[in-house]
Short mmCIF file of C-alpha atoms in Angstrom, two decimals:
data_model
loop_
_atom_site.label_atom_id
_atom_site.label_comp_id
_atom_site.label_asym_id
_atom_site.label_seq_id
_atom_site.Cartn_x
_atom_site.Cartn_y
_atom_site.Cartn_z
CA UNK A 8 91.08 150.21 -122.46
CA UNK A 9 93.06 147.14 -121.48
CA UNK A 10 95.66 148.05 -118.86
CA UNK A 11 99.13 146.57 -118.86
CA UNK A 12 99.34 144.44 -115.73
CA UNK A 13 103.04 143.59 -115.45
CA UNK A 14 104.09 146.69 -113.54
CA UNK A 15 107.04 146.87 -111.16
CA UNK A 16 105.77 148.52 -107.97
CA UNK A 17 109.27 149.07 -106.57
CA UNK A 18 111.49 150.11 -109.51
CA UNK A 19 114.70 150.70 -107.57
CA UNK A 20 116.84 151.64 -110.57
CA UNK A 21 114.29 154.22 -111.66
CA UNK A 22 114.06 155.60 -108.15
CA UNK A 23 117.84 156.03 -108.07
CA UNK A 24 117.90 157.74 -111.46
CA UNK A 25 115.10 160.09 -110.45
CA UNK A 26 116.58 160.96 -107.05
CA UNK A 27 119.89 161.86 -108.70
CA UNK A 28 118.26 163.71 -111.64
CA UNK A 29 119.90 161.36 -114.13
CA UNK A 30 116.79 160.89 -116.22
CA UNK A 31 113.95 162.91 -117.72
CA UNK A 32 111.14 161.18 -119.57
CA UNK A 33 108.76 162.67 -122.14
CA UNK A 34 105.51 160.75 -122.57
CA UNK A 35 102.60 161.26 -124.96
CA UNK A 36 99.25 159.69 -124.00
CA UNK A 37 96.79 159.54 -126.92
CA UNK A 38 93.33 158.64 -125.69
CA UNK A 39 93.86 159.95 -122.18
CA UNK A 40 90.28 159.73 -120.90
CA UNK A 41 90.33 158.87 -117.23
CA UNK A 42 93.75 160.34 -116.52
CA UNK A 43 97.32 159.12 -116.73
CA UNK A 44 98.49 155.73 -115.47
CA UNK A 45 99.64 155.92 -111.81
CA UNK A 46 102.95 154.16 -112.51
CA UNK A 47 104.25 157.36 -114.12
CA UNK A 48 104.28 158.85 -110.63
CA UNK A 49 107.56 156.99 -110.07
CA UNK A 50 109.27 159.70 -112.14
CA UNK A 51 108.08 162.54 -109.88
CA UNK A 52 109.33 165.81 -111.40
CA UNK A 53 111.52 163.99 -113.92
CA UNK A 54 108.70 163.41 -116.39
CA UNK A 55 106.53 165.46 -118.71
CA UNK A 56 103.27 163.89 -119.86
CA UNK A 57 101.10 165.41 -122.57
CA UNK A 58 97.70 163.83 -123.19
CA UNK A 59 95.25 164.08 -126.07
CA UNK A 60 91.57 163.21 -126.13
CA UNK A 61 88.63 164.50 -128.24
CA UNK A 62 86.55 165.10 -125.10
CA UNK A 63 86.81 168.76 -124.02
CA UNK A 64 85.97 167.75 -120.47
CA UNK A 65 89.23 165.82 -120.16
CA UNK A 66 91.22 169.01 -120.70
CA UNK A 67 89.43 170.66 -117.79
CA UNK A 68 89.77 167.64 -115.52
CA UNK A 69 93.51 167.32 -116.18
CA UNK A 70 94.28 170.97 -115.55
CA UNK A 71 95.39 171.40 -119.14
CA UNK A 72 97.74 168.42 -119.24
CA UNK A 73 95.32 166.65 -121.59
CA UNK A 74 94.59 168.65 -124.73
CA UNK A 75 91.24 168.44 -126.49
CA UNK A 76 92.45 167.21 -129.86
CA UNK A 77 91.70 164.22 -132.04
CA UNK A 78 94.51 162.57 -134.00
CA UNK A 79 94.38 160.80 -137.35
CA UNK A 80 96.51 159.78 -140.32
CA UNK A 81 95.92 162.86 -142.46
CA UNK A 82 94.60 165.67 -140.23
CA UNK A 83 91.25 165.90 -142.04
CA UNK A 84 87.75 166.31 -140.62
CA UNK A 85 86.23 163.00 -139.52
CA UNK A 86 82.98 161.55 -138.23
CA UNK A 87 83.34 160.69 -134.54
CA UNK A 88 80.95 158.07 -133.15
CA UNK A 89 79.79 158.75 -129.60
CA UNK A 90 79.03 155.43 -127.91
CA UNK A 91 76.80 154.70 -124.92
CA UNK A 92 79.92 153.51 -123.07
CA UNK A 93 81.98 156.73 -123.51
CA UNK A 94 85.40 155.08 -123.48
CA UNK A 95 84.45 153.14 -126.63
CA UNK A 96 83.77 156.28 -128.68
CA UNK A 97 85.97 156.84 -131.70
CA UNK A 98 86.31 157.16 -135.47
CA UNK A 99 85.23 153.59 -136.18
CA UNK A 100 81.56 152.62 -135.66
CA UNK A 101 80.80 149.40 -133.80
CA UNK A 102 80.63 146.30 -135.98
CA UNK A 103 77.01 145.42 -135.21
CA UNK A 104 77.21 142.01 -136.89
CA UNK A 105 79.80 141.07 -134.29
CA UNK A 106 78.81 143.14 -131.25
CA UNK A 107 75.22 141.83 -131.34
CA UNK A 108 76.68 138.44 -130.38
CA UNK A 109 78.21 139.79 -127.16
CA UNK A 110 76.68 139.81 -123.68
CA UNK A 111 77.16 143.54 -123.08
CA UNK A 112 76.32 144.54 -126.64
CA UNK A 113 74.06 147.46 -125.59
CA UNK A 114 77.10 149.33 -124.23
CA UNK A 115 78.34 149.74 -127.81
CA UNK A 116 75.24 151.46 -129.20
CA UNK A 117 75.84 154.71 -131.09
CA UNK A 118 74.08 157.65 -129.40
CA UNK A 119 75.47 160.51 -131.50
CA UNK A 120 77.80 161.35 -134.39
CA UNK A 121 79.97 164.48 -134.37
CA UNK A 122 82.27 165.97 -137.00
CA UNK A 123 85.74 166.60 -135.58
CA UNK A 124 88.76 168.30 -137.05
CA UNK A 125 91.85 166.13 -136.56
CA UNK A 126 95.59 166.68 -136.48
CA UNK A 127 98.48 164.34 -137.17
CA UNK A 128 101.00 163.28 -134.55
CA UNK A 129 103.84 164.68 -136.67
CA UNK A 130 102.15 168.10 -136.88
CA UNK A 131 102.41 168.44 -133.09
CA UNK A 132 106.24 168.53 -133.28
CA UNK A 133 106.69 166.53 -130.09
CA UNK A 134 109.75 164.51 -129.11
CA UNK A 135 108.46 161.75 -126.82
CA UNK A 136 110.45 158.86 -125.42
CA UNK A 137 107.28 156.81 -124.96
CA UNK A 138 103.82 156.87 -126.55
CA UNK A 139 100.62 155.25 -125.32
CA UNK A 140 97.60 154.90 -127.64
CA UNK A 141 94.05 153.84 -126.81
CA UNK A 142 91.64 155.22 -129.44
CA UNK A 143 89.19 152.40 -130.15
CA UNK A 144 90.51 151.22 -133.51
CA UNK A 145 92.32 154.23 -134.97
CA UNK A 146 95.70 153.52 -133.35
CA UNK A 147 97.40 152.37 -136.55
CA UNK A 148 96.40 155.41 -138.59
CA UNK A 149 97.61 157.70 -135.80
CA UNK A 150 100.98 155.94 -135.90
CA UNK A 151 101.03 156.25 -139.68
CA UNK A 152 100.56 160.00 -139.24
CA UNK A 153 103.49 160.11 -136.82
CA UNK A 154 106.29 158.28 -138.59
CA UNK A 155 108.77 161.15 -138.17
CA UNK A 156 107.91 161.39 -134.47
CA UNK A 157 108.45 157.65 -134.07
CA UNK A 158 112.06 157.84 -135.22
CA UNK A 159 113.33 158.74 -131.75
CA UNK A 160 110.69 156.96 -129.66
CA UNK A 161 111.97 154.16 -127.40
CA UNK A 162 108.68 152.46 -126.49
CA UNK A 163 105.01 152.29 -127.45
CA UNK A 164 101.98 150.91 -125.61
CA UNK A 165 99.12 150.45 -128.08
CA UNK A 166 95.62 149.01 -127.85
CA UNK A 167 95.12 146.21 -130.35
CA UNK A 168 92.14 144.22 -131.58
CA UNK A 169 92.03 140.53 -132.43
CA UNK A 170 88.48 140.62 -133.83
CA UNK A 171 86.69 143.41 -135.69
CA UNK A 172 84.85 145.01 -132.80
CA UNK A 173 84.69 148.22 -134.85
CA UNK A 174 83.96 148.32 -138.57
CA UNK A 175 87.11 148.32 -140.66
CA UNK A 176 89.53 148.63 -137.78
CA UNK A 177 93.09 147.37 -138.31
CA UNK A 178 93.82 144.31 -136.19
CA UNK A 179 96.79 143.22 -134.10
CA UNK A 180 98.53 141.63 -137.08
CA UNK A 181 98.43 144.96 -138.95
CA UNK A 182 99.79 146.95 -136.03
CA UNK A 183 102.47 144.38 -135.27
CA UNK A 184 103.66 144.46 -138.90
CA UNK A 185 103.84 148.27 -138.82
CA UNK A 186 105.74 148.32 -135.53
CA UNK A 187 108.21 145.70 -136.75
CA UNK A 188 108.80 147.68 -139.95
CA UNK A 189 109.68 150.72 -137.84
CA UNK A 190 112.17 148.92 -135.62
CA UNK A 191 110.05 147.89 -132.64
CA UNK A 192 109.77 144.49 -130.98
CA UNK A 193 106.83 143.12 -128.99
CA UNK A 194 107.75 142.67 -125.31
CA UNK A 195 104.43 142.18 -123.53
CA UNK A 196 100.74 141.75 -124.28
CA UNK A 197 97.77 142.11 -121.93
CA UNK A 198 94.45 140.73 -123.22
CA UNK A 199 90.76 141.12 -122.42
CA UNK A 200 87.94 138.69 -123.11
CA UNK A 201 84.32 139.42 -124.02
CA UNK A 202 81.57 136.89 -123.45
CA UNK A 203 78.91 135.86 -125.94
CA UNK A 204 75.22 136.64 -125.35
CA UNK A 205 73.69 133.40 -124.03
CA UNK A 206 70.00 133.75 -123.06
CA UNK A 207 69.54 130.07 -122.27
CA UNK A 208 72.37 127.74 -121.30
CA UNK A 209 70.34 125.04 -119.59
CA UNK A 210 72.27 121.82 -119.45
CA UNK A 211 75.63 123.47 -120.07
CA UNK A 212 78.43 123.88 -117.57
CA UNK A 213 78.95 127.36 -116.13
CA UNK A 214 82.37 128.02 -117.59
CA UNK A 215 82.02 131.54 -119.02
CA UNK A 216 85.35 132.87 -120.13
CA UNK A 217 84.88 134.73 -123.37
CA UNK A 218 86.93 135.15 -126.51
CA UNK A 219 90.09 137.25 -126.53
CA UNK A 220 88.93 140.39 -128.36
CA UNK A 221 91.22 143.27 -127.39
CA UNK A 222 94.60 143.79 -125.81
CA UNK A 223 97.32 146.28 -124.95
CA UNK A 224 100.62 145.56 -126.68
CA UNK A 225 103.95 146.84 -125.35
CA UNK A 226 106.72 147.51 -127.85
CA UNK A 227 110.31 148.63 -127.36
CA UNK A 228 113.32 149.10 -129.52
CA UNK A 229 115.76 146.21 -129.02
CA UNK A 230 118.93 148.28 -129.17
CA UNK A 231 121.26 145.71 -127.58
CA UNK A 232 123.12 144.88 -130.81
CA UNK A 233 123.45 148.54 -131.83
CA UNK A 234 123.93 150.13 -128.45
CA UNK A 235 126.89 152.20 -129.66
CA UNK A 236 124.44 154.29 -131.71
CA UNK A 237 122.67 155.48 -128.55
CA UNK A 238 123.84 157.98 -125.96
CA UNK A 239 123.86 157.32 -122.23
CA UNK A 240 120.62 159.23 -121.45
CA UNK A 241 118.71 157.15 -124.02
CA UNK A 242 120.11 153.91 -122.63
CA UNK A 243 119.13 154.91 -119.09
CA UNK A 244 115.62 155.88 -120.21
CA UNK A 245 115.08 152.55 -121.95
CA UNK A 246 116.51 150.59 -119.02
CA UNK A 247 114.20 152.47 -116.67
CA UNK A 248 111.18 151.72 -118.88
CA UNK A 249 112.16 148.06 -119.01
CA UNK A 250 112.29 147.97 -115.22
CA UNK A 251 108.98 149.83 -114.85
CA UNK A 252 107.20 147.25 -117.01
CA UNK A 253 108.71 144.30 -115.11
CA UNK A 254 111.40 143.55 -117.68
CA UNK A 255 114.31 143.90 -115.27
CA UNK A 256 116.27 141.20 -117.08
CA UNK A 257 116.16 143.35 -120.22
CA UNK A 258 117.24 146.39 -118.21
CA UNK A 259 120.23 144.49 -116.79
CA UNK A 260 121.26 143.22 -120.22
CA UNK A 261 121.09 146.75 -121.60
CA UNK A 262 123.10 148.33 -118.78
CA UNK A 263 125.77 145.62 -118.76
CA UNK A 264 128.08 147.54 -121.07
CA UNK A 265 131.19 149.67 -120.33
CA UNK A 266 129.34 153.01 -120.49
CA UNK A 267 126.50 152.20 -118.10
CA UNK A 268 127.68 149.20 -116.06
CA UNK A 269 128.17 151.51 -113.06
CA UNK A 270 124.37 151.64 -112.66
CA UNK A 271 123.96 147.91 -111.88
#
């Protein structure tokens, strides 16, 4: 997982909205291994987070807040590749032709294959304001299986790939095209680099940096020009999310209208 790094540690607008019970956020976290991001704690009891992960252990560790389910496009049974580095496990096997060129290539070795029954996002009948996905290559197909759910979603954080780390995985350009088609705009992008395997670099400068391979893309609906279509609670939720992800200028622009100007 690549974590979003532009986080507002003192979101004063959000704190005000939470203290006065003016906001309630529903979040779905798909690929919730390791727990939920700490920045959601800003919403205290004004948030409901539901997580999903194929690992049964995550359900126990989360006290039931993370459900042991795997999501896909069509809800059919799928081969699930268990990887030496557990967080890289998923429905797409490592692309050995590419991963063999990387320094930490052994972390991506397959150690087991399991058959898992999947469900679609739409079949869960959830109504989230925000969705986060980190499923090692299957993010796009999960979104494709949740197009009805997406209709009322305000923001999405999704892991994206720039090179084919996993065989056949959709890349950033594919996800970006899908998100644009469904009314979302890219607002932020965190990236991670992976270094090549270099057994002998004698005579070369020590400037290891690595190629940008994966990232976490942050999308929101840009509702500014059609704000009259949205009610006040939705506007406040989106403004709060903007502030949380260090987009306070976007929050101010959104709130600077007759209905919600009192909050700035």
